[in-house]
Amino acid sequence: RKNTKRVPSFRKLLRTSQIKLDNKLKNKQYKQKSAAKKYRKEQKKLREAVRDAISRKPFPLEECKKKQVAKKWEEKEEEEDALPLDMMDEDDLKLMEDLAQKASFLTRDLSSNEPVHIKKRKHESVIEKYEKVPRRLQTEPEKELIHLLPIKDKSGIIPQAVEKPVLNVAHDEEEDTEDMEEAEDFNEEPLPVLTPEEMVAQRRQKLQERKMHIAALASAILSEPDSNIKKLKELRAMLMEQDPNVAVIVRKLVMVSLMEIFKDIAPSYKIRPLTEAEKATKVKKETQKLREFEEGLVSQYKFYLENLEQTIKDWKQRKLKKSNVISLKAYKGLAEVAVKCLCELLVALPHFNFHNNIIVLIVPLMNDPSKMISELCVEAVKKLFKQDKLGYASLGVVKVISGLVRGRNYDVRPEVLKAFLHLRIKEVELQKDSEDIAPKKKFMTYKEKRKNLSRMQRKWKKAEEKLERELLEAEASESKEKKLKLHTETLNIVFVTYFRILKKAQKSPLLPAVLEGLAKFAHLINVEFFDDLLIVLHSLIASGDLSYRESLHCILSAFHILSGQGDVLNIDPMKFYTHLYKTLFSLHAGGTNEDIGIVLQCLDVMFAKRRKQVSQQRALAFLKRLSILALHVLPNSSVGILATNRVFMQTFPRMDLLLDNESQGSGIYLPELDEPEHCNAQNTALWELHLLQRHYHPTVQKFASHLIAGAPTEGSGALPLDLSQRSTTEHFETYCMKGMTFNPPVASVTPRRKDTFSQRDSFVDEELNKQLQQYISETAAHKPLDFAKHLKESSLA
């Protein structure tokens, strides 16, 4: 392998100290020595393995050592000239034999491994002899040093070194021998080859065993969480399943099981870490048990979230683990399950620990290229916004989304910003209402009491004020103030995000979502921003770069601003009326039919809520154009438009001019003119209602007949109660035809019974067939017969 390390430059060598270079050299030499030593050990193990393989028959330990001892004594006798026994006296010889029989530990050969009383224990087993062999003490290996960078002090340079940890060589050798024995066993007896059916059955059995184990652990934890909290660790360990046949499914099952367990056993409060003083104090057994449970729950929950995060990171970075248990294709499925678990925990445990960490994980995935994962995260955030009453979790999510939009330079999906539309914010702490939102109870001072009250009255007043303070605390008036502050801060961040996009990214695909959000929250904007915001909205409409839908959102935002706090402003929004009047004919029964809902909202804000600022000419022009529009849209849109016309006729006076054909005025109606004030709408008639009266939809027919009668509230021409009490947008949504079915459904036609005429017709057909067959048979027999004459003469003619 070619060495790819770059040689350090001469300047770098000059900047490096001599001590550092010496230490580097020593470390390099030490690495070379250790590598050579390791290579020698491996070669030695290999030679021993080959030698052991040659001599397959194992010898007992005692016999081997006896042979070695006997061999040594024979060699000594050959080398040394022993004293012959015939040269010794008989008394000395007898004394030596007696001493040999009474040999003790002092006269015993220490090099021998035999026990002292070997002759008395002839029937000992080989295992017992092996147990009595003295064990050798392990000598501690020499400690080697790794040289580190020195420390410079006032006294000079202080060298540093660390002892290198020495591995247990004996233990490694034992493991190697065991592995070699296992390998030999494997070579001797190869595993049987399984058929595909057997492999599937074996996998199914393994999977069933894992499922039962997961179920047993989960049920034990849920039954007694306090005492079985340690089993969470055992269940979490199954996230690292190593069997490649069932690893993916088991990990998914464990992820989902742990998610459900944490949702069930997590308390309804946030667990804070104990201080040192609290740990030092003695508490009751129940309190100590609760502390241990909470500590174990938080730690296991943290490890579980880290596992989910790591799974997602591995999939995003396309990392393959060293174990190679799971393929890269399976990582996507695991990551999807991990994202689902995080989304469930985001919605279910907004009050519990590490919720902000989950938010930081989920919000960037809202902009993920994978459509499934981004939709999962967006739906989870919407659910969180809908159910968050206080506002802590919503504020955290809004902050992260705002940072994401700014950090990506406004290059995010529009769905990310559309999630803001689901925020539960109905009121905020405005500047003019800051004192009126949470009025504080004013109590009398001591001087006022002394001046106005007697001693007994002061005593009673003091007790009464104390009781009122306690009642105020019980009513949780502070929580209302906190809620308003949180909602105000959240909405400020939302508006800052919207205004940045309006200022810097007007051609961004996020603009429709911004305009839709402004239309919803415009009534909560401070009055200071109204003028600037209306100027920006008008410039966007006048630029011509917007689609008709985006321009409708601009109009809706402007009128929401003017109908709320903007009533005090003296602004004439005629240009917005004109643009809506011009845009109405862009709608039809095709893809733009859904946008009529926005038009109905605009008309409600522009006419119903601002009827005093609308002239009669403007109302007549819109009434006529809306009647024309009702002819070429879908039935649900026609019902909504006719309901709006009903509101016009009941709200504004003299709208019945358009129902009279003989009324005269100055000028001619100009339907193509885009100025509602100058189109002379008073000189036309609502002839469209007669066409709509013959519409195939029954509800459209009812509304058309009702408007022709002058939209009465009582009498024969009045609408039914269920139609008259609904709003225009409710009519539009109620009669929607998204399911490609008629709404209301068309009644099925029942088949008619056979009457006397149908029976007679069938009888005539049978008789005609008989006459025709007789004619054919006679013609074939050469008998001339006039078929017409025959029919005249018959009774059926």
PDB file of N, CA and C in Angstrom, residues 257-329:
ATOM      1  N   SER A 257     -42.459  -0.167  20.189  1.00  0.00           N
ATOM      2  CA  SER A 257     -42.829  -0.610  21.541  1.00  0.00           C
ATOM      3  C   SER A 257     -42.317   0.366  22.590  1.00  0.00           C
ATOM      4  N   LEU A 258     -41.075   0.802  22.460  1.00  0.00           N
ATOM      5  CA  LEU A 258     -40.521   1.763  23.422  1.00  0.00           C
ATOM      6  C   LEU A 258     -41.266   3.100  23.363  1.00  0.00           C
ATOM      7  N   MET A 259     -41.657   3.501  22.153  1.00  0.00           N
ATOM      8  CA  MET A 259     -42.415   4.753  22.029  1.00  0.00           C
ATOM      9  C   MET A 259     -43.744   4.671  22.782  1.00  0.00           C
ATOM     10  N   GLU A 260     -44.461   3.550  22.626  1.00  0.00           N
ATOM     11  CA  GLU A 260     -45.733   3.400  23.326  1.00  0.00           C
ATOM     12  C   GLU A 260     -45.530   3.301  24.838  1.00  0.00           C
ATOM     13  N   ILE A 261     -44.457   2.638  25.258  1.00  0.00           N
ATOM     14  CA  ILE A 261     -44.185   2.506  26.700  1.00  0.00           C
ATOM     15  C   ILE A 261     -43.911   3.873  27.311  1.00  0.00           C
ATOM     16  N   PHE A 262     -43.066   4.676  26.656  1.00  0.00           N
ATOM     17  CA  PHE A 262     -42.749   6.004  27.202  1.00  0.00           C
ATOM     18  C   PHE A 262     -43.986   6.902  27.219  1.00  0.00           C
ATOM     19  N   LYS A 263     -44.870   6.771  26.225  1.00  0.00           N
ATOM     20  CA  LYS A 263     -46.100   7.561  26.240  1.00  0.00           C
ATOM     21  C   LYS A 263     -46.987   7.187  27.424  1.00  0.00           C
ATOM     22  N   ASP A 264     -46.946   5.916  27.832  1.00  0.00           N
ATOM     23  CA  ASP A 264     -47.815   5.463  28.924  1.00  0.00           C
ATOM     24  C   ASP A 264     -47.245   5.765  30.303  1.00  0.00           C
ATOM     25  N   ILE A 265     -45.940   5.567  30.488  1.00  0.00           N
ATOM     26  CA  ILE A 265     -45.385   5.661  31.842  1.00  0.00           C
ATOM     27  C   ILE A 265     -44.785   7.027  32.152  1.00  0.00           C
ATOM     28  N   ALA A 266     -44.689   7.906  31.149  1.00  0.00           N
ATOM     29  CA  ALA A 266     -44.116   9.235  31.424  1.00  0.00           C
ATOM     30  C   ALA A 266     -45.080  10.030  32.307  1.00  0.00           C
ATOM     31  N   PRO A 267     -44.606  10.698  33.330  1.00  0.00           N
ATOM     32  CA  PRO A 267     -45.501  11.498  34.189  1.00  0.00           C
ATOM     33  C   PRO A 267     -45.959  12.761  33.488  1.00  0.00           C
ATOM     34  N   SER A 268     -46.918  13.443  34.097  1.00  0.00           N
ATOM     35  CA  SER A 268     -47.489  14.653  33.501  1.00  0.00           C
ATOM     36  C   SER A 268     -46.720  15.911  33.902  1.00  0.00           C
ATOM     37  N   TYR A 269     -45.467  15.767  34.264  1.00  0.00           N
ATOM     38  CA  TYR A 269     -44.635  16.907  34.656  1.00  0.00           C
ATOM     39  C   TYR A 269     -43.211  16.662  34.172  1.00  0.00           C
ATOM     40  N   LYS A 270     -42.428  17.709  34.157  1.00  0.00           N
ATOM     41  CA  LYS A 270     -41.035  17.603  33.732  1.00  0.00           C
ATOM     42  C   LYS A 270     -40.165  17.217  34.923  1.00  0.00           C
ATOM     43  N   ILE A 271     -39.303  16.244  34.738  1.00  0.00           N
ATOM     44  CA  ILE A 271     -38.436  15.753  35.818  1.00  0.00           C
ATOM     45  C   ILE A 271     -37.144  16.564  35.797  1.00  0.00           C
ATOM     46  N   ARG A 272     -36.873  17.224  36.896  1.00  0.00           N
ATOM     47  CA  ARG A 272     -35.651  18.031  36.984  1.00  0.00           C
ATOM     48  C   ARG A 272     -34.572  17.244  37.720  1.00  0.00           C
ATOM     49  N   PRO A 273     -33.295  17.482  37.429  1.00  0.00           N
ATOM     50  CA  PRO A 273     -32.221  16.790  38.151  1.00  0.00           C
ATOM     51  C   PRO A 273     -32.123  17.266  39.595  1.00  0.00           C
ATOM     52  N   LEU A 274     -31.764  16.356  40.493  1.00  0.00           N
ATOM     53  CA  LEU A 274     -31.650  16.690  41.917  1.00  0.00           C
ATOM     54  C   LEU A 274     -30.371  17.464  42.177  1.00  0.00           C
ATOM     55  N   THR A 275     -30.445  18.386  43.121  1.00  0.00           N
ATOM     56  CA  THR A 275     -29.261  19.129  43.541  1.00  0.00           C
ATOM     57  C   THR A 275     -28.434  18.288  44.508  1.00  0.00           C
ATOM     58  N   GLU A 276     -27.218  18.743  44.769  1.00  0.00           N
ATOM     59  CA  GLU A 276     -26.344  18.010  45.688  1.00  0.00           C
ATOM     60  C   GLU A 276     -26.925  17.969  47.103  1.00  0.00           C
ATOM     61  N   ALA A 277     -27.550  19.086  47.508  1.00  0.00           N
ATOM     62  CA  ALA A 277     -28.145  19.116  48.854  1.00  0.00           C
ATOM     63  C   ALA A 277     -29.309  18.138  48.953  1.00  0.00           C
ATOM     64  N   GLU A 278     -30.122  18.025  47.889  1.00  0.00           N
ATOM     65  CA  GLU A 278     -31.239  17.086  47.909  1.00  0.00           C
ATOM     66  C   GLU A 278     -30.761  15.642  47.904  1.00  0.00           C
ATOM     67  N   LYS A 279     -29.661  15.385  47.210  1.00  0.00           N
ATOM     68  CA  LYS A 279     -29.126  14.024  47.226  1.00  0.00           C
ATOM     69  C   LYS A 279     -28.570  13.648  48.585  1.00  0.00           C
ATOM     70  N   ALA A 280     -28.009  14.625  49.308  1.00  0.00           N
ATOM     71  CA  ALA A 280     -27.385  14.334  50.608  1.00  0.00           C
ATOM     72  C   ALA A 280     -28.417  14.106  51.713  1.00  0.00           C
ATOM     73  N   THR A 281     -29.607  14.703  51.576  1.00  0.00           N
ATOM     74  CA  THR A 281     -30.611  14.570  52.640  1.00  0.00           C
ATOM     75  C   THR A 281     -31.235  13.175  52.617  1.00  0.00           C
ATOM     76  N   LYS A 282     -31.609  12.708  53.814  1.00  0.00           N
ATOM     77  CA  LYS A 282     -32.265  11.417  53.949  1.00  0.00           C
ATOM     78  C   LYS A 282     -33.764  11.586  53.709  1.00  0.00           C
ATOM     79  N   VAL A 283     -34.336  10.651  52.952  1.00  0.00           N
ATOM     80  CA  VAL A 283     -35.756  10.705  52.617  1.00  0.00           C
ATOM     81  C   VAL A 283     -36.385   9.343  52.903  1.00  0.00           C
ATOM     82  N   LYS A 284     -37.697   9.279  52.789  1.00  0.00           N
ATOM     83  CA  LYS A 284     -38.425   8.031  53.001  1.00  0.00           C
ATOM     84  C   LYS A 284     -38.134   7.040  51.880  1.00  0.00           C
ATOM     85  N   LYS A 285     -38.495   5.778  52.150  1.00  0.00           N
ATOM     86  CA  LYS A 285     -38.254   4.741  51.145  1.00  0.00           C
ATOM     87  C   LYS A 285     -39.090   4.995  49.888  1.00  0.00           C
ATOM     88  N   GLU A 286     -40.335   5.436  50.074  1.00  0.00           N
ATOM     89  CA  GLU A 286     -41.182   5.696  48.906  1.00  0.00           C
ATOM     90  C   GLU A 286     -40.613   6.836  48.058  1.00  0.00           C
ATOM     91  N   THR A 287     -40.120   7.872  48.748  1.00  0.00           N
ATOM     92  CA  THR A 287     -39.532   8.997  48.005  1.00  0.00           C
ATOM     93  C   THR A 287     -38.269   8.574  47.266  1.00  0.00           C
ATOM     94  N   GLN A 288     -37.452   7.769  47.923  1.00  0.00           N
ATOM     95  CA  GLN A 288     -36.217   7.289  47.295  1.00  0.00           C
ATOM     96  C   GLN A 288     -36.532   6.396  46.089  1.00  0.00           C
ATOM     97  N   LYS A 289     -37.566   5.576  46.231  1.00  0.00           N
ATOM     98  CA  LYS A 289     -37.961   4.703  45.128  1.00  0.00           C
ATOM     99  C   LYS A 289     -38.466   5.533  43.941  1.00  0.00           C
ATOM    100  N   LEU A 290     -39.244   6.585  44.242  1.00  0.00           N
ATOM    101  CA  LEU A 290     -39.725   7.464  43.172  1.00  0.00           C
ATOM    102  C   LEU A 290     -38.574   8.186  42.483  1.00  0.00           C
ATOM    103  N   ARG A 291     -37.583   8.623  43.270  1.00  0.00           N
ATOM    104  CA  ARG A 291     -36.421   9.295  42.674  1.00  0.00           C
ATOM    105  C   ARG A 291     -35.659   8.359  41.748  1.00  0.00           C
ATOM    106  N   GLU A 292     -35.470   7.118  42.189  1.00  0.00           N
ATOM    107  CA  GLU A 292     -34.750   6.154  41.345  1.00  0.00           C
ATOM    108  C   GLU A 292     -35.514   5.876  40.058  1.00  0.00           C
ATOM    109  N   PHE A 293     -36.845   5.765  40.185  1.00  0.00           N
ATOM    110  CA  PHE A 293     -37.664   5.537  38.983  1.00  0.00           C
ATOM    111  C   PHE A 293     -37.540   6.709  38.011  1.00  0.00           C
ATOM    112  N   GLU A 294     -37.639   7.934  38.505  1.00  0.00           N
ATOM    113  CA  GLU A 294     -37.560   9.109  37.630  1.00  0.00           C
ATOM    114  C   GLU A 294     -36.185   9.220  36.984  1.00  0.00           C
ATOM    115  N   GLU A 295     -35.139   8.957  37.772  1.00  0.00           N
ATOM    116  CA  GLU A 295     -33.785   9.044  37.217  1.00  0.00           C
ATOM    117  C   GLU A 295     -33.569   7.998  36.129  1.00  0.00           C
ATOM    118  N   GLY A 296     -34.034   6.759  36.390  1.00  0.00           N
ATOM    119  CA  GLY A 296     -33.890   5.705  35.380  1.00  0.00           C
ATOM    120  C   GLY A 296     -34.721   5.997  34.138  1.00  0.00           C
ATOM    121  N   LEU A 297     -35.928   6.537  34.328  1.00  0.00           N
ATOM    122  CA  LEU A 297     -36.795   6.854  33.186  1.00  0.00           C
ATOM    123  C   LEU A 297     -36.167   7.925  32.304  1.00  0.00           C
ATOM    124  N   VAL A 298     -35.644   8.968  32.902  1.00  0.00           N
ATOM    125  CA  VAL A 298     -35.051  10.057  32.111  1.00  0.00           C
ATOM    126  C   VAL A 298     -33.817   9.573  31.354  1.00  0.00           C
ATOM    127  N   SER A 299     -32.983   8.773  32.020  1.00  0.00           N
ATOM    128  CA  SER A 299     -31.762   8.302  31.346  1.00  0.00           C
ATOM    129  C   SER A 299     -32.097   7.375  30.184  1.00  0.00           C
ATOM    130  N   GLN A 300     -33.046   6.444  30.388  1.00  0.00           N
ATOM    131  CA  GLN A 300     -33.406   5.530  29.300  1.00  0.00           C
ATOM    132  C   GLN A 300     -34.103   6.278  28.157  1.00  0.00           C
ATOM    133  N   TYR A 301     -34.910   7.267  28.503  1.00  0.00           N
ATOM    134  CA  TYR A 301     -35.576   8.075  27.473  1.00  0.00           C
ATOM    135  C   TYR A 301     -34.549   8.840  26.651  1.00  0.00           C
ATOM    136  N   LYS A 302     -33.528   9.335  27.310  1.00  0.00           N
ATOM    137  CA  LYS A 302     -32.466  10.062  26.606  1.00  0.00           C
ATOM    138  C   LYS A 302     -31.718   9.129  25.656  1.00  0.00           C
ATOM    139  N   PHE A 303     -31.351   7.936  26.136  1.00  0.00           N
ATOM    140  CA  PHE A 303     -30.635   6.987  25.278  1.00  0.00           C
ATOM    141  C   PHE A 303     -31.502   6.558  24.091  1.00  0.00           C
ATOM    142  N   TYR A 304     -32.796   6.402  24.335  1.00  0.00           N
ATOM    143  CA  TYR A 304     -33.713   6.005  23.256  1.00  0.00           C
ATOM    144  C   TYR A 304     -33.770   7.085  22.171  1.00  0.00           C
ATOM    145  N   LEU A 305     -33.879   8.352  22.584  1.00  0.00           N
ATOM    146  CA  LEU A 305     -33.899   9.445  21.606  1.00  0.00           C
ATOM    147  C   LEU A 305     -32.576   9.530  20.845  1.00  0.00           C
ATOM    148  N   GLU A 306     -31.474   9.267  21.526  1.00  0.00           N
ATOM    149  CA  GLU A 306     -30.177   9.278  20.843  1.00  0.00           C
ATOM    150  C   GLU A 306     -30.107   8.168  19.795  1.00  0.00           C
ATOM    151  N   ASN A 307     -30.676   6.998  20.110  1.00  0.00           N
ATOM    152  CA  ASN A 307     -30.701   5.911  19.130  1.00  0.00           C
ATOM    153  C   ASN A 307     -31.514   6.286  17.898  1.00  0.00           C
ATOM    154  N   LEU A 308     -32.672   6.915  18.124  1.00  0.00           N
ATOM    155  CA  LEU A 308     -33.493   7.340  16.990  1.00  0.00           C
ATOM    156  C   LEU A 308     -32.762   8.381  16.141  1.00  0.00           C
ATOM    157  N   GLU A 309     -32.102   9.327  16.821  1.00  0.00           N
ATOM    158  CA  GLU A 309     -31.356  10.357  16.090  1.00  0.00           C
ATOM    159  C   GLU A 309     -30.221   9.741  15.276  1.00  0.00           C
ATOM    160  N   GLN A 310     -29.531   8.770  15.866  1.00  0.00           N
ATOM    161  CA  GLN A 310     -28.416   8.144  15.150  1.00  0.00           C
ATOM    162  C   GLN A 310     -28.906   7.360  13.946  1.00  0.00           C
ATOM    163  N   THR A 311     -30.083   6.727  14.071  1.00  0.00           N
ATOM    164  CA  THR A 311     -30.653   5.993  12.940  1.00  0.00           C
ATOM    165  C   THR A 311     -30.939   6.940  11.773  1.00  0.00           C
ATOM    166  N   ILE A 312     -31.501   8.100  12.084  1.00  0.00           N
ATOM    167  CA  ILE A 312     -31.805   9.075  11.024  1.00  0.00           C
ATOM    168  C   ILE A 312     -30.514   9.619  10.408  1.00  0.00           C
ATOM    169  N   LYS A 313     -29.515   9.885  11.248  1.00  0.00           N
ATOM    170  CA  LYS A 313     -28.241  10.407  10.733  1.00  0.00           C
ATOM    171  C   LYS A 313     -27.557   9.389   9.822  1.00  0.00           C
ATOM    172  N   ASP A 314     -27.582   8.116  10.214  1.00  0.00           N
ATOM    173  CA  ASP A 314     -26.957   7.082   9.381  1.00  0.00           C
ATOM    174  C   ASP A 314     -27.632   7.001   8.015  1.00  0.00           C
ATOM    175  N   TRP A 315     -28.959   7.168   8.011  1.00  0.00           N
ATOM    176  CA  TRP A 315     -29.660   7.122   6.724  1.00  0.00           C
ATOM    177  C   TRP A 315     -29.343   8.367   5.889  1.00  0.00           C
ATOM    178  N   LYS A 316     -29.286   9.533   6.527  1.00  0.00           N
ATOM    179  CA  LYS A 316     -29.006  10.753   5.776  1.00  0.00           C
ATOM    180  C   LYS A 316     -27.586  10.755   5.218  1.00  0.00           C
ATOM    181  N   GLN A 317     -26.631  10.234   5.995  1.00  0.00           N
ATOM    182  CA  GLN A 317     -25.227  10.243   5.579  1.00  0.00           C
ATOM    183  C   GLN A 317     -24.842   8.997   4.798  1.00  0.00           C
ATOM    184  N   ARG A 318     -25.807   8.071   4.621  1.00  0.00           N
ATOM    185  CA  ARG A 318     -25.566   6.805   3.908  1.00  0.00           C
ATOM    186  C   ARG A 318     -24.395   6.034   4.518  1.00  0.00           C
ATOM    187  N   LYS A 319     -24.368   5.965   5.851  1.00  0.00           N
ATOM    188  CA  LYS A 319     -23.290   5.262   6.539  1.00  0.00           C
ATOM    189  C   LYS A 319     -23.654   3.796   6.698  1.00  0.00           C
ATOM    190  N   LEU A 320     -22.703   2.929   6.440  1.00  0.00           N
ATOM    191  CA  LEU A 320     -22.885   1.500   6.656  1.00  0.00           C
ATOM    192  C   LEU A 320     -22.068   1.075   7.865  1.00  0.00           C
ATOM    193  N   LYS A 321     -22.711   0.441   8.810  1.00  0.00           N
ATOM    194  CA  LYS A 321     -22.018   0.043  10.032  1.00  0.00           C
ATOM    195  C   LYS A 321     -21.018  -1.077   9.746  1.00  0.00           C
ATOM    196  N   LYS A 322     -20.064  -1.231  10.675  1.00  0.00           N
ATOM    197  CA  LYS A 322     -19.033  -2.253  10.496  1.00  0.00           C
ATOM    198  C   LYS A 322     -19.606  -3.659  10.542  1.00  0.00           C
ATOM    199  N   SER A 323     -20.683  -3.815  11.326  1.00  0.00           N
ATOM    200  CA  SER A 323     -21.249  -5.153  11.474  1.00  0.00           C
ATOM    201  C   SER A 323     -21.896  -5.647  10.183  1.00  0.00           C
ATOM    202  N   ASN A 324     -22.329  -4.718   9.298  1.00  0.00           N
ATOM    203  CA  ASN A 324     -22.963  -5.072   8.025  1.00  0.00           C
ATOM    204  C   ASN A 324     -24.187  -5.960   8.213  1.00  0.00           C
ATOM    205  N   VAL A 325     -24.882  -5.782   9.332  1.00  0.00           N
ATOM    206  CA  VAL A 325     -26.080  -6.581   9.589  1.00  0.00           C
ATOM    207  C   VAL A 325     -27.240  -6.087   8.737  1.00  0.00           C
ATOM    208  N   ILE A 326     -27.326  -4.777   8.541  1.00  0.00           N
ATOM    209  CA  ILE A 326     -28.437  -4.172   7.805  1.00  0.00           C
ATOM    210  C   ILE A 326     -27.894  -3.506   6.548  1.00  0.00           C
ATOM    211  N   SER A 327     -28.585  -3.710   5.443  1.00  0.00           N
ATOM    212  CA  SER A 327     -28.150  -3.113   4.187  1.00  0.00           C
ATOM    213  C   SER A 327     -28.532  -1.636   4.145  1.00  0.00           C
ATOM    214  N   LEU A 328     -27.965  -0.942   3.154  1.00  0.00           N
ATOM    215  CA  LEU A 328     -28.256   0.482   3.009  1.00  0.00           C
ATOM    216  C   LEU A 328     -29.715   0.725   2.621  1.00  0.00           C
ATOM    217  N   LYS A 329     -30.309  -0.223   1.865  1.00  0.00           N
ATOM    218  CA  LYS A 329     -31.712  -0.062   1.474  1.00  0.00           C
ATOM    219  C   LYS A 329     -32.631  -0.127   2.685  1.00  0.00           C
TER     220      LYS A 329
END
